[in-house]
mmCIF file of C-alpha atoms in Angstrom:
data_model
loop_
_atom_site.group_PDB
_atom_site.id
_atom_site.type_symbol
_atom_site.label_atom_id
_atom_site.label_comp_id
_atom_site.label_asym_id
_atom_site.label_seq_id
_atom_site.Cartn_x
_atom_site.Cartn_y
_atom_site.Cartn_z
ATOM 1 C CA ALA F 23 0.000 0.000 0.000
ATOM 2 C CA GLN F 24 1.147 3.480 -0.735
ATOM 3 C CA THR F 25 1.991 5.875 2.073
ATOM 4 C CA VAL F 26 2.583 9.601 2.065
ATOM 5 C CA THR F 27 4.603 11.370 4.758
ATOM 6 C CA GLN F 28 4.825 15.060 5.557
ATOM 7 C CA SER F 29 7.465 15.428 8.239
ATOM 8 C CA GLN F 30 6.806 19.109 9.005
ATOM 9 C CA PRO F 31 3.616 19.545 11.048
ATOM 10 C CA GLU F 32 4.130 23.323 11.087
ATOM 11 C CA MET F 33 6.105 25.818 9.058
ATOM 12 C CA SER F 34 6.298 29.591 9.063
ATOM 13 C CA VAL F 35 7.524 32.136 6.543
ATOM 14 C CA GLN F 36 7.824 35.891 6.320
ATOM 15 C CA GLU F 37 5.645 37.627 3.807
ATOM 16 C CA ALA F 38 7.375 37.935 0.395
ATOM 17 C CA GLU F 39 9.890 35.210 1.200
ATOM 18 C CA THR F 40 10.109 31.637 -0.090
ATOM 19 C CA VAL F 41 9.193 28.480 1.772
ATOM 20 C CA THR F 42 9.474 24.802 0.875
ATOM 21 C CA LEU F 43 7.151 22.120 2.205
ATOM 22 C CA SER F 44 8.393 18.530 2.179
ATOM 23 C CA CYS F 45 6.623 15.359 1.151
ATOM 24 C CA THR F 46 7.883 11.821 0.682
ATOM 25 C CA TYR F 47 5.946 8.805 -0.460
ATOM 26 C CA ASP F 48 6.381 5.091 -0.728
ATOM 27 C CA THR F 49 5.219 3.109 -3.735
ATOM 28 C CA SER F 50 6.280 0.228 -5.929
ATOM 29 C CA GLU F 51 4.489 1.636 -8.954
ATOM 30 C CA SER F 52 6.179 3.499 -11.764
ATOM 31 C CA ASP F 53 3.166 5.451 -12.972
ATOM 32 C CA TYR F 54 1.175 7.639 -10.586
ATOM 33 C CA TYR F 55 0.037 11.181 -9.837
ATOM 34 C CA LEU F 56 1.044 13.534 -7.066
ATOM 35 C CA PHE F 57 -0.842 16.558 -5.787
ATOM 36 C CA TRP F 58 -0.632 19.420 -3.358
ATOM 37 C CA TYR F 59 -3.891 20.628 -1.841
ATOM 38 C CA LYS F 60 -4.417 23.777 0.197
ATOM 39 C CA GLN F 61 -6.969 23.948 2.996
ATOM 40 C CA PRO F 62 -7.548 27.499 4.304
ATOM 41 C CA PRO F 63 -9.545 28.186 7.471
ATOM 42 C CA SER F 64 -12.734 27.851 5.415
ATOM 43 C CA ARG F 65 -11.841 24.116 5.228
ATOM 44 C CA GLN F 66 -12.358 24.032 1.476
ATOM 45 C CA MET F 67 -9.909 21.697 -0.286
ATOM 46 C CA ILE F 68 -8.222 23.566 -3.127
ATOM 47 C CA LEU F 69 -5.975 21.894 -5.684
ATOM 48 C CA VAL F 70 -2.701 23.812 -5.891
ATOM 49 C CA ILE F 71 -0.622 21.759 -8.291
ATOM 50 C CA ARG F 72 -0.354 18.286 -9.798
ATOM 51 C CA GLN F 73 2.486 16.231 -11.188
ATOM 52 C CA GLU F 74 2.381 13.154 -13.389
ATOM 53 C CA ALA F 75 5.174 10.737 -12.517
ATOM 54 C CA TYR F 76 6.036 10.086 -16.164
ATOM 55 C CA LYS F 77 6.832 13.763 -16.702
ATOM 56 C CA GLN F 78 10.363 14.719 -15.806
ATOM 57 C CA GLN F 79 9.641 18.414 -15.901
ATOM 58 C CA ASN F 80 8.581 19.884 -12.572
ATOM 59 C CA ALA F 81 5.090 21.376 -12.517
ATOM 60 C CA THR F 82 4.672 25.110 -11.961
ATOM 61 C CA GLU F 83 1.593 27.220 -11.259
ATOM 62 C CA ASN F 84 2.402 30.905 -10.839
ATOM 63 C CA ARG F 85 4.166 31.244 -7.459
ATOM 64 C CA PHE F 86 3.883 27.528 -6.723
ATOM 65 C CA SER F 87 6.347 24.974 -8.039
ATOM 66 C CA VAL F 88 7.375 21.467 -7.145
ATOM 67 C CA ASN F 89 10.661 19.632 -6.911
ATOM 68 C CA PHE F 90 9.819 16.112 -8.014
ATOM 69 C CA GLN F 91 12.576 13.584 -7.345
ATOM 70 C CA LYS F 92 11.202 10.254 -8.548
ATOM 71 C CA ALA F 93 14.136 8.089 -7.521
ATOM 72 C CA ALA F 94 14.117 9.585 -4.031
ATOM 73 C CA LYS F 95 10.288 9.484 -3.903
ATOM 74 C CA SER F 96 10.223 13.097 -2.873
ATOM 75 C CA PHE F 97 7.718 15.776 -3.892
ATOM 76 C CA SER F 98 8.303 19.149 -2.250
ATOM 77 C CA LEU F 99 6.266 22.313 -2.781
ATOM 78 C CA LYS F 100 7.959 25.688 -3.109
ATOM 79 C CA ILE F 101 5.945 28.839 -2.530
ATOM 80 C CA SER F 102 7.674 31.980 -3.767
ATOM 81 C CA ASP F 103 6.844 35.542 -2.745
ATOM 82 C CA SER F 104 4.644 34.261 0.076
ATOM 83 C CA GLN F 105 1.429 36.148 0.696
ATOM 84 C CA LEU F 106 -0.813 36.331 3.735
ATOM 85 C CA GLY F 107 -3.460 34.426 1.796
ATOM 86 C CA ASP F 108 -1.104 31.467 1.488
ATOM 87 C CA ALA F 109 -1.561 30.697 5.184
ATOM 88 C CA ALA F 110 -3.313 27.340 5.313
ATOM 89 C CA MET F 111 -2.923 23.626 5.883
ATOM 90 C CA TYR F 112 -1.186 21.986 2.946
ATOM 91 C CA PHE F 113 -1.669 18.340 2.068
ATOM 92 C CA CYS F 114 0.426 16.196 -0.213
ATOM 93 C CA ALA F 115 -1.504 13.403 -1.940
ATOM 94 C CA TYR F 116 -0.793 10.385 -4.115
ATOM 95 C CA ARG F 117 -3.023 8.624 -6.609
ATOM 96 C CA SER F 118 -2.347 5.348 -8.344
ATOM 97 C CA PRO F 119 -3.802 4.662 -11.807
ATOM 98 C CA SER F 120 -5.087 1.362 -10.441
ATOM 99 C CA SER F 121 -6.860 2.778 -7.385
ATOM 100 C CA GLY F 122 -9.754 4.461 -9.137
ATOM 101 C CA SER F 123 -10.366 7.844 -7.604
ATOM 102 C CA ARG F 124 -8.693 7.212 -4.243
ATOM 103 C CA LEU F 125 -6.258 9.810 -3.018
ATOM 104 C CA THR F 126 -3.783 8.865 -0.280
ATOM 105 C CA PHE F 127 -2.982 11.937 1.790
ATOM 106 C CA GLY F 128 -0.124 12.935 4.027
ATOM 107 C CA GLU F 129 -0.647 14.266 7.529
ATOM 108 C CA GLY F 130 -0.574 17.898 6.482
ATOM 109 C CA THR F 131 1.676 20.910 7.128
ATOM 110 C CA GLN F 132 0.234 24.033 8.756
ATOM 111 C CA LEU F 133 1.801 27.081 7.106
ATOM 112 C CA THR F 134 1.831 30.437 8.874
ATOM 113 C CA VAL F 135 2.724 33.591 6.962
ATOM 114 C CA ASN F 136 4.048 36.403 9.135
ATOM 115 C CA PRO F 137 3.574 40.028 8.011
ATOM 116 C CA GLU H 9 -21.904 26.822 -11.144
ATOM 117 C CA ALA H 10 -20.134 23.452 -10.990
ATOM 118 C CA GLN H 11 -20.051 22.305 -7.427
ATOM 119 C CA VAL H 12 -20.278 19.555 -4.836
ATOM 120 C CA THR H 13 -22.693 20.266 -2.008
ATOM 121 C CA GLN H 14 -22.957 18.601 1.370
ATOM 122 C CA ASN H 15 -25.623 18.828 4.042
ATOM 123 C CA PRO H 16 -25.604 19.470 6.856
ATOM 124 C CA ARG H 17 -22.429 21.499 7.283
ATOM 125 C CA TYR H 18 -22.454 21.015 11.040
ATOM 126 C CA LEU H 19 -24.070 18.253 13.070
ATOM 127 C CA ILE H 20 -23.999 17.357 16.740
ATOM 128 C CA THR H 21 -25.640 14.089 17.643
ATOM 129 C CA VAL H 22 -25.659 11.390 20.305
ATOM 130 C CA THR H 23 -24.260 7.895 20.243
ATOM 131 C CA GLY H 24 -26.479 5.431 18.419
ATOM 132 C CA LYS H 25 -28.779 7.882 16.651
ATOM 133 C CA LYS H 26 -28.776 7.118 12.937
ATOM 134 C CA LEU H 27 -27.818 9.958 10.642
ATOM 135 C CA THR H 28 -27.273 10.657 6.969
ATOM 136 C CA VAL H 29 -24.950 13.201 5.399
ATOM 137 C CA THR H 30 -26.001 14.046 1.880
ATOM 138 C CA CYS H 31 -23.687 14.763 -1.037
ATOM 139 C CA SER H 32 -24.721 16.008 -4.448
ATOM 140 C CA GLN H 33 -22.764 17.068 -7.538
ATOM 141 C CA ASN H 34 -24.030 18.845 -10.642
ATOM 142 C CA MET H 35 -21.170 17.977 -12.999
ATOM 143 C CA ASN H 36 -22.418 14.570 -14.189
ATOM 144 C CA HIS H 37 -19.359 12.961 -12.622
ATOM 145 C CA GLU H 38 -19.090 9.190 -12.501
ATOM 146 C CA TYR H 39 -16.751 8.853 -9.536
ATOM 147 C CA MET H 40 -17.675 9.967 -6.033
ATOM 148 C CA SER H 41 -15.892 9.434 -2.726
ATOM 149 C CA TRP H 42 -16.207 10.085 0.971
ATOM 150 C CA TYR H 43 -13.222 11.031 3.124
ATOM 151 C CA ARG H 44 -12.796 11.792 6.780
ATOM 152 C CA GLN H 45 -10.204 14.228 8.077
ATOM 153 C CA ASP H 46 -8.645 13.846 11.511
ATOM 154 C CA PRO H 47 -5.796 15.865 13.052
ATOM 155 C CA GLY H 48 -2.415 14.351 12.313
ATOM 156 C CA LEU H 49 -3.889 11.774 9.946
ATOM 157 C CA GLY H 50 -4.770 13.815 6.895
ATOM 158 C CA LEU H 51 -7.762 12.654 4.861
ATOM 159 C CA ARG H 52 -8.658 8.996 4.557
ATOM 160 C CA GLN H 53 -11.078 7.500 2.081
ATOM 161 C CA ILE H 54 -14.159 5.817 3.562
ATOM 162 C CA TYR H 55 -16.073 4.612 0.491
ATOM 163 C CA TYR H 56 -16.124 5.374 -3.183
ATOM 164 C CA SER H 57 -18.453 4.809 -6.110
ATOM 165 C CA MET H 58 -17.568 4.381 -9.767
ATOM 166 C CA ASN H 59 -21.122 4.737 -11.025
ATOM 167 C CA VAL H 60 -24.749 4.165 -10.119
ATOM 168 C CA GLU H 61 -25.150 1.054 -7.967
ATOM 169 C CA VAL H 62 -21.370 0.468 -7.924
ATOM 170 C CA THR H 63 -19.637 1.147 -4.605
ATOM 171 C CA ASP H 64 -16.565 -0.163 -2.838
ATOM 172 C CA LYS H 65 -14.741 0.205 0.451
ATOM 173 C CA GLY H 66 -11.935 2.643 0.962
ATOM 174 C CA ASP H 67 -9.373 2.621 3.748
ATOM 175 C CA VAL H 68 -11.664 3.153 6.757
ATOM 176 C CA PRO H 69 -15.178 1.817 5.944
ATOM 177 C CA GLU H 70 -16.108 0.379 9.355
ATOM 178 C CA GLY H 71 -19.248 1.958 10.805
ATOM 179 C CA TYR H 72 -20.335 3.586 7.555
ATOM 180 C CA LYS H 73 -22.689 2.767 4.700
ATOM 181 C CA VAL H 74 -23.219 4.388 1.336
ATOM 182 C CA SER H 75 -25.577 4.088 -1.579
ATOM 183 C CA ARG H 76 -25.563 5.392 -5.145
ATOM 184 C CA LYS H 77 -29.055 5.228 -6.575
ATOM 185 C CA GLU H 78 -28.665 8.341 -8.689
ATOM 186 C CA LYS H 79 -25.568 9.579 -10.439
ATOM 187 C CA ARG H 80 -25.602 12.967 -8.746
ATOM 188 C CA ASN H 81 -26.113 11.791 -5.146
ATOM 189 C CA PHE H 82 -23.892 9.797 -2.815
ATOM 190 C CA PRO H 83 -25.147 9.860 0.783
ATOM 191 C CA LEU H 84 -23.062 8.701 3.742
ATOM 192 C CA ILE H 85 -24.994 6.800 6.391
ATOM 193 C CA LEU H 86 -23.964 6.240 9.993
ATOM 194 C CA GLU H 87 -26.457 3.750 11.372
ATOM 195 C CA SER H 88 -25.139 3.783 14.940
ATOM 196 C CA PRO H 89 -22.686 6.645 15.352
ATOM 197 C CA SER H 90 -20.000 6.430 18.008
ATOM 198 C CA PRO H 91 -17.715 9.132 19.454
ATOM 199 C CA ASN H 92 -14.753 7.867 17.378
ATOM 200 C CA GLN H 93 -16.663 8.970 14.289
ATOM 201 C CA THR H 94 -16.399 12.590 15.373
ATOM 202 C CA SER H 95 -14.564 14.082 12.426
ATOM 203 C CA LEU H 96 -14.632 16.396 9.431
ATOM 204 C CA TYR H 97 -16.156 14.676 6.412
ATOM 205 C CA PHE H 98 -15.615 15.512 2.758
ATOM 206 C CA CYS H 99 -17.406 14.325 -0.319
ATOM 207 C CA ALA H 100 -15.530 14.488 -3.628
ATOM 208 C CA SER H 101 -16.342 13.761 -7.246
ATOM 209 C CA SER H 102 -14.455 13.375 -10.513
ATOM 210 C CA LEU H 103 -15.425 12.779 -14.106
ATOM 211 C CA ARG H 104 -13.182 9.756 -14.374
ATOM 212 C CA GLY H 105 -11.070 7.819 -11.936
ATOM 213 C CA GLN H 106 -8.020 9.782 -13.004
ATOM 214 C CA GLY H 107 -9.715 13.133 -13.349
ATOM 215 C CA GLU H 108 -9.348 16.050 -10.988
ATOM 216 C CA GLN H 109 -11.345 15.608 -7.812
ATOM 217 C CA TYR H 110 -13.732 18.332 -6.730
ATOM 218 C CA PHE H 111 -14.359 18.515 -3.012
ATOM 219 C CA GLY H 112 -17.466 19.580 -1.152
ATOM 220 C CA PRO H 113 -17.273 22.162 1.651
ATOM 221 C CA GLY H 114 -17.064 19.580 4.436
ATOM 222 C CA THR H 115 -19.373 18.442 7.245
ATOM 223 C CA ARG H 116 -18.242 18.795 10.839
ATOM 224 C CA LEU H 117 -19.769 15.907 12.818
ATOM 225 C CA THR H 118 -19.626 15.606 16.588
ATOM 226 C CA VAL H 119 -20.919 12.460 18.301
ATOM 227 C CA THR H 120 -21.362 12.706 22.070
#
């Protein structure tokens, strides 16, 4: 079974600076999908970025980018030019092509942005 | 507006009193899932459905039931709730198994 681990329960960053959230996963599959979700205080789950394992190029969405290291099974999220609205719980998630719609989530990292 | 709705958003109940949390999507999605979120554990899948009348267990199905009689609806049933089912529940849907999942707003359930 796949597992996803986020080893940083809490992180903080100064506004306008850069922060990196860590995620590692364990799988024996070669093809899969990885995601970062943001959960603000409203509790809504918001997709931030996705990465297909067969793509070597790291995904980027505006200020959000990932460092995908397939051999190391690592999938970190970098937030550049942090804004107050980035403060939220961030979840890393894994999906196997064979698991239907099931997402396997990490424990979450609570990000605080200091003004 | 494309969305997943859940009702109720908040519920406080007592042990053993049957309850249903409704989930509805207006995107004609085939796949629907239920997750529960607990501190330090992230979200875990309870049940999922691939289409009408097709459901299967997720990672933590004990104490829950689901049904999928219509494509748009996927209710979660707790026939005899217990305090360990106090949690935040999310419904999600996707067009295909590999499509992007759309999450509902969440239901905060407290069982006393």
